[in-house]
Amino acid sequence: MSKKRWLALLAVVVLFILSTTFNFRAATTTTNWDELITGVDRKWVERTIREGDRKEKIVVLDVNGVIQDQDDSSLLFQTPGYRHRTFLQMLEYAGKDPDVEGIIIRVNSPGGGVVESAEVYDKIRSIQEEYFKKVYVSMGSMAASGGYYIAAPADKIFANNSTITGSLGVIMQSFNVAELAEQIGIKEQTIKSGEYKDIMSPTRDMTDDEREILQSIIDDAYNEFVNVIVEGRGLTETEVRNIADGRIYSGAQAKELDLVDEIGSYEETVDALIEDLGFGNLQVIRYETSVGFNDLLQLSAERLSTDQGDLLGLQQLLRQTNSPTLMYLYTK
């Protein structure tokens, strides 16, 4: 083993000892009251963005980017974006916090995975039904497809005139590179257990039977999307299917179609929720992820124990599957 690897191993051992000591002292000297009260191990802090004259508050949560489940720890020092598990925990915490009277979800997203969108939708519905808390949505520059899916159950939806929304539907995509592979002499060899095991293979044309199978899956997800809008917006199924053909709408057009309630800014959404709650001047807070000493130790150990030649994350990128995924996603 090279000297460089020995030093890296030694650093990992030292960090492990420090991390273990820190965890033990924290566990024996402090009590996580938040976790005891709400059942959520909070890894974020509250930042006041508007002062109020009461202890009650409303919480602003952000959905920025593609709604997709990723390893939150890998995003620690990357550009801030959507963190699925953390967002769900924030929603749950806001629902259980007795001082939180209402929630505003600021959506700026082209959508994302069918499963992830459904998980956010279910969490919002549980907060409304179990804790009787109002949830308002403020749409940013884009709240399309899955971005609209998670907005549909809100008590009120606000959008800007120029917000891009709609794209109501489901998509699954892949590439067919059969002709290119033939030109450069690449041949795929597939051994499979069933006729449809390599469905949507990029190296051959799709059969009619395969297309029918995939279309049935798309139709199931689309029907679920339609039902979510019918339930959330009080429209008939016929009305929803007439407008849910995949096209995008401006915020103004969405208002005419009853897909949103009001044309208004984020600030106007906050003012409206405070007024509708009727508690007077509530404080407005935002949850922000925090990085503690233990997080830094763990991250450093992970980075040191990985191949130093993968500084750009290329190996992880290559390990990711390129299999087609069912998406509520607006694609340009």
Coordinates of C-alpha atoms in Angstrom, one line a residue:
M1 CA 0.0 0.0 0.0
S2 CA 1.3 3.4 -1.0
K3 CA 2.3 6.1 1.6
K4 CA -0.6 8.3 0.3
R5 CA -3.2 5.5 1.0
W6 CA -1.7 4.8 4.5
L7 CA -2.1 8.5 5.3
A8 CA -5.7 8.5 4.1
L9 CA -6.5 5.4 6.1
L10 CA -4.9 7.0 9.2
A11 CA -7.0 10.1 8.7
V12 CA -10.2 8.0 8.4
V13 CA -9.4 6.3 11.7
V14 CA -8.8 9.6 13.5
L15 CA -12.0 11.1 12.2
F16 CA -13.9 7.9 13.2
I17 CA -12.6 8.2 16.8
L18 CA -13.5 11.9 16.9
S19 CA -16.9 11.3 15.5
T20 CA -17.6 8.4 17.9
T21 CA -16.5 10.6 20.9
F22 CA -18.6 13.5 19.8
N23 CA -21.7 11.3 19.3
F24 CA -21.3 9.7 22.8
R25 CA -20.9 13.1 24.5
A26 CA -23.9 14.5 22.7
A27 CA -26.0 11.5 23.5
T28 CA -25.1 11.6 27.2
T29 CA -25.3 15.4 27.8
T30 CA -28.1 16.7 25.7
T31 CA -31.7 15.8 25.0
N32 CA -33.3 16.3 21.6
W33 CA -36.6 17.7 22.7
D34 CA -37.7 18.3 19.1
E35 CA -37.5 14.6 18.4
L36 CA -39.3 13.7 21.6
I37 CA -42.2 16.1 20.8
T38 CA -42.6 15.6 17.1
G39 CA -40.9 12.2 16.5
V40 CA -38.6 13.9 13.8
D41 CA -34.8 14.1 14.2
R42 CA -34.5 17.7 13.0
K43 CA -31.4 18.5 11.0
W44 CA -32.2 22.1 10.2
V45 CA -32.6 25.4 11.9
E46 CA -35.4 27.9 11.9
R47 CA -34.7 31.3 10.4
T48 CA -37.2 34.2 10.9
I49 CA -37.9 36.0 7.7
R50 CA -40.8 38.2 9.0
E51 CA -41.2 39.2 12.6
G52 CA -44.6 38.8 14.3
D53 CA -46.1 39.6 17.7
R54 CA -47.2 36.1 18.6
K55 CA -45.4 32.8 19.1
E56 CA -47.6 31.2 16.5
K57 CA -46.0 31.1 13.1
I58 CA -46.3 30.0 9.5
V59 CA -43.5 28.0 7.7
V60 CA -42.3 28.5 4.2
L61 CA -40.9 25.4 2.5
D62 CA -39.2 25.4 -0.9
V63 CA -39.4 22.9 -3.7
N64 CA -36.6 23.9 -6.1
G65 CA -35.6 21.7 -8.9
V66 CA -36.6 18.2 -10.0
I67 CA -38.6 16.3 -7.5
Q68 CA -36.4 13.2 -7.3
D69 CA -35.1 11.1 -4.5
Q70 CA -31.3 11.4 -4.1
D71 CA -28.8 10.8 -1.4
D72 CA -29.1 14.0 0.7
S73 CA -25.6 13.6 2.2
S74 CA -24.1 13.7 -1.3
L75 CA -25.6 17.2 -1.8
L76 CA -24.1 18.7 1.3
F77 CA -21.7 21.1 -0.4
Q78 CA -23.3 21.2 -3.8
T79 CA -25.6 23.9 -5.2
P80 CA -28.7 24.0 -3.0
G81 CA -31.6 22.1 -4.6
Y82 CA -34.5 19.8 -3.8
R83 CA -33.7 17.1 -1.2
H84 CA -36.6 14.7 -1.1
R85 CA -36.2 13.0 2.3
T86 CA -35.3 16.2 4.0
F87 CA -38.3 17.9 2.5
L88 CA -40.7 15.2 3.7
Q89 CA -39.2 15.4 7.2
M90 CA -39.7 19.2 7.2
L91 CA -43.3 18.8 6.2
E92 CA -43.9 16.2 8.9
Y93 CA -42.2 18.4 11.5
A94 CA -44.2 21.5 10.5
G95 CA -47.4 19.4 10.7
K96 CA -46.6 18.2 14.2
D97 CA -45.3 21.5 15.6
P98 CA -48.1 23.0 17.7
D99 CA -46.8 26.5 17.1
V100 CA -47.2 26.2 13.3
E101 CA -50.6 27.4 12.1
G102 CA -50.0 27.2 8.4
I103 CA -47.6 26.1 5.7
I104 CA -46.6 27.8 2.4
I105 CA -44.9 25.6 -0.2
R106 CA -43.0 27.7 -2.7
V107 CA -42.8 25.6 -5.9
N108 CA -40.3 26.2 -8.6
S109 CA -40.0 22.8 -10.4
P110 CA -40.6 21.1 -13.7
G111 CA -41.8 18.1 -11.9
G112 CA -40.1 14.8 -11.3
G113 CA -40.7 11.2 -10.4
V114 CA -44.1 9.7 -10.1
V115 CA -43.4 8.0 -6.8
E116 CA -41.7 11.1 -5.2
S117 CA -44.5 13.4 -6.3
A118 CA -47.1 11.0 -4.8
E119 CA -45.1 10.9 -1.5
V120 CA -45.2 14.7 -1.2
Y121 CA -48.9 14.7 -2.1
D122 CA -49.7 12.1 0.5
K123 CA -47.7 14.0 3.2
I124 CA -49.6 17.3 2.4
R125 CA -52.9 15.5 2.6
S126 CA -52.0 13.9 6.0
I127 CA -51.1 17.3 7.4
Q128 CA -54.4 18.7 6.3
E129 CA -56.5 15.8 7.6
E130 CA -54.6 14.9 10.8
Y131 CA -53.5 18.3 12.0
F132 CA -56.1 20.5 10.3
K133 CA -53.4 23.0 9.1
K134 CA -53.8 25.1 6.0
V135 CA -51.4 24.6 3.2
Y136 CA -50.9 27.3 0.5
V137 CA -48.8 27.0 -2.6
S138 CA -46.9 29.9 -4.2
M139 CA -45.8 29.0 -7.7
G140 CA -42.5 30.5 -8.9
S141 CA -41.3 30.7 -12.5
M142 CA -42.3 27.1 -13.1
A143 CA -44.6 24.6 -11.4
A144 CA -45.3 22.1 -14.1
S145 CA -46.3 18.4 -14.2
G146 CA -45.2 16.9 -10.9
G147 CA -44.8 20.5 -9.7
Y148 CA -48.5 20.9 -10.2
Y149 CA -49.3 17.4 -8.8
I150 CA -47.9 18.4 -5.4
A151 CA -49.7 21.7 -5.6
A152 CA -53.2 20.3 -6.3
P153 CA -54.2 19.4 -2.7
A154 CA -53.3 22.9 -1.4
D155 CA -56.1 24.9 0.2
K156 CA -55.2 27.8 -2.2
I157 CA -52.8 28.0 -5.1
F158 CA -51.2 31.4 -6.1
A159 CA -49.3 31.9 -9.4
N160 CA -47.7 34.7 -11.2
N161 CA -49.2 35.7 -14.5
S162 CA -46.1 34.4 -16.3
T163 CA -45.7 31.2 -14.3
I164 CA -45.3 28.2 -16.5
T165 CA -47.6 25.5 -15.2
G166 CA -49.7 22.7 -16.6
S167 CA -47.9 19.9 -18.5
L168 CA -50.4 17.6 -16.8
G169 CA -49.5 14.1 -17.8
V170 CA -46.9 11.3 -17.7
I171 CA -43.9 10.7 -19.8
M172 CA -41.3 7.8 -20.2
Q173 CA -38.4 8.3 -22.6
S174 CA -35.5 6.4 -24.0
F175 CA -33.2 6.5 -27.0
N176 CA -32.9 4.1 -29.9
V177 CA -29.3 4.0 -31.1
A178 CA -29.6 0.8 -33.1
E179 CA -28.5 2.4 -36.4
L180 CA -25.6 4.3 -34.8
A181 CA -24.4 1.1 -33.1
E182 CA -24.5 -0.8 -36.4
Q183 CA -22.5 1.9 -38.2
I184 CA -19.7 1.8 -35.6
G185 CA -19.8 -2.0 -35.2
I186 CA -21.4 -2.4 -31.8
K187 CA -23.5 -5.4 -31.3
E188 CA -25.6 -6.1 -28.1
Q189 CA -25.7 -9.5 -26.7
T190 CA -28.7 -10.2 -24.4
I191 CA -29.6 -13.2 -22.4
K192 CA -33.0 -12.8 -20.8
S193 CA -35.4 -14.8 -18.7
G194 CA -38.6 -13.6 -20.5
E195 CA -39.7 -12.1 -23.7
Y196 CA -40.1 -8.6 -22.3
K197 CA -37.1 -8.5 -19.9
D198 CA -35.2 -6.0 -22.2
I199 CA -38.2 -3.8 -22.9
M200 CA -37.2 -0.4 -24.2
S201 CA -33.7 -1.6 -25.1
P202 CA -31.9 1.3 -26.8
T203 CA -30.4 -1.1 -29.4
R204 CA -33.6 -2.2 -31.2
D205 CA -37.0 -1.0 -32.2
M206 CA -39.9 -1.5 -29.7
T207 CA -42.5 -4.1 -30.6
D208 CA -46.2 -3.4 -30.6
D209 CA -46.8 -5.6 -27.6
E210 CA -44.1 -3.8 -25.7
R211 CA -45.6 -0.4 -26.5
E212 CA -49.0 -1.6 -25.4
I213 CA -47.5 -2.8 -22.0
L214 CA -45.8 0.6 -21.4
Q215 CA -48.8 2.6 -22.5
S216 CA -50.9 0.7 -19.9
I217 CA -48.5 1.8 -17.2
I218 CA -48.6 5.4 -18.5
D219 CA -52.4 5.3 -18.5
D220 CA -52.5 4.1 -14.9
A221 CA -50.2 6.9 -13.7
Y222 CA -52.2 9.5 -15.8
N223 CA -55.5 8.3 -14.3
E224 CA -54.0 8.9 -10.9
F225 CA -52.9 12.4 -11.9
V226 CA -56.4 13.2 -13.2
N227 CA -58.0 12.0 -9.9
V228 CA -55.6 14.1 -7.9
I229 CA -56.7 17.2 -9.8
V230 CA -60.4 16.3 -9.6
E231 CA -60.2 15.9 -5.9
G232 CA -58.0 18.9 -5.2
R233 CA -59.6 21.4 -7.5
G234 CA -63.2 20.3 -7.5
L235 CA -63.3 19.9 -11.3
T236 CA -65.1 17.1 -13.1
E237 CA -63.1 14.3 -14.6
T238 CA -64.2 15.4 -18.1
E239 CA -63.0 19.0 -17.5
V240 CA -59.6 17.7 -16.2
R241 CA -59.1 15.4 -19.1
N242 CA -59.9 18.2 -21.6
I243 CA -57.0 20.3 -20.2
A244 CA -54.6 17.6 -19.2
D245 CA -53.2 16.8 -22.6
G246 CA -49.6 17.7 -21.7
R247 CA -49.6 21.3 -22.8
I248 CA -48.3 24.1 -20.7
Y249 CA -50.2 27.1 -19.4
S250 CA -49.3 30.5 -18.2
G251 CA -50.4 31.4 -14.7
A252 CA -53.1 33.7 -16.2
Q253 CA -54.4 30.8 -18.3
A254 CA -54.3 28.4 -15.4
K255 CA -56.4 30.9 -13.4
E256 CA -59.1 30.9 -16.1
L257 CA -59.1 27.1 -16.1
D258 CA -59.5 27.0 -12.3
L259 CA -56.1 25.3 -11.9
V260 CA -55.0 28.1 -9.6
D261 CA -57.0 30.3 -7.2
E262 CA -55.3 33.6 -7.3
I263 CA -52.8 35.6 -9.3
G264 CA -50.3 36.9 -6.8
S265 CA -46.7 37.0 -5.7
Y266 CA -45.0 35.1 -2.9
E267 CA -45.4 38.0 -0.5
E268 CA -49.1 38.2 -1.4
T269 CA -49.4 34.5 -0.7
V270 CA -47.9 35.1 2.8
D271 CA -50.3 38.0 3.5
A272 CA -53.3 36.0 2.3
L273 CA -52.5 33.0 4.6
I274 CA -51.9 35.2 7.6
E275 CA -55.2 37.0 7.0
D276 CA -57.2 33.8 6.4
L277 CA -55.8 32.3 9.6
G278 CA -57.1 35.2 11.6
F279 CA -54.5 35.1 14.3
G280 CA -53.1 38.6 13.8
N281 CA -49.5 39.3 12.9
L282 CA -47.9 35.9 12.8
Q283 CA -44.2 35.5 12.4
V284 CA -42.9 33.8 9.2
I285 CA -40.1 31.3 9.3
R286 CA -38.1 29.2 6.9
Y287 CA -36.3 25.9 7.6
E288 CA -32.7 25.8 6.6
T289 CA -30.4 22.8 6.6
S290 CA -27.5 23.1 9.0
V291 CA -24.1 21.4 8.9
G292 CA -22.8 20.3 12.3
F293 CA -19.4 19.2 13.4
N294 CA -20.4 15.6 13.2
D295 CA -21.7 16.0 9.6
L296 CA -18.4 17.5 8.6
L297 CA -16.5 14.6 10.2
Q298 CA -18.7 12.0 8.5
L299 CA -18.4 13.7 5.1
S300 CA -14.7 14.0 5.4
A301 CA -14.4 10.3 6.2
E302 CA -16.6 9.4 3.3
R303 CA -14.6 11.5 0.9
L304 CA -11.2 10.3 2.1
S305 CA -12.3 6.6 2.0
T306 CA -13.3 6.9 -1.7
D307 CA -11.1 6.7 -4.7
Q308 CA -9.2 10.0 -4.9
G309 CA -9.4 9.8 -8.7
D310 CA -13.2 10.4 -8.6
L311 CA -13.1 14.0 -7.6
L312 CA -15.6 14.9 -10.3
G313 CA -18.0 12.2 -9.3
L314 CA -17.5 10.4 -12.6
Q315 CA -17.6 6.9 -11.2
Q316 CA -20.9 7.6 -9.4
L317 CA -22.4 9.0 -12.6
L318 CA -21.4 5.9 -14.5
R319 CA -23.0 3.7 -11.8
Q320 CA -26.3 5.4 -12.1
T321 CA -28.9 3.5 -14.1
N322 CA -30.1 4.8 -17.4
S323 CA -33.3 2.8 -17.3
P324 CA -36.4 4.6 -18.4
T325 CA -38.3 6.1 -15.5
L326 CA -42.0 7.0 -15.1
M327 CA -42.1 10.8 -14.7
Y328 CA -44.5 13.6 -14.1
L329 CA -42.0 15.9 -15.8
Y330 CA -42.1 18.9 -18.2
T331 CA -39.4 18.4 -20.8
K332 CA -38.5 21.1 -23.3

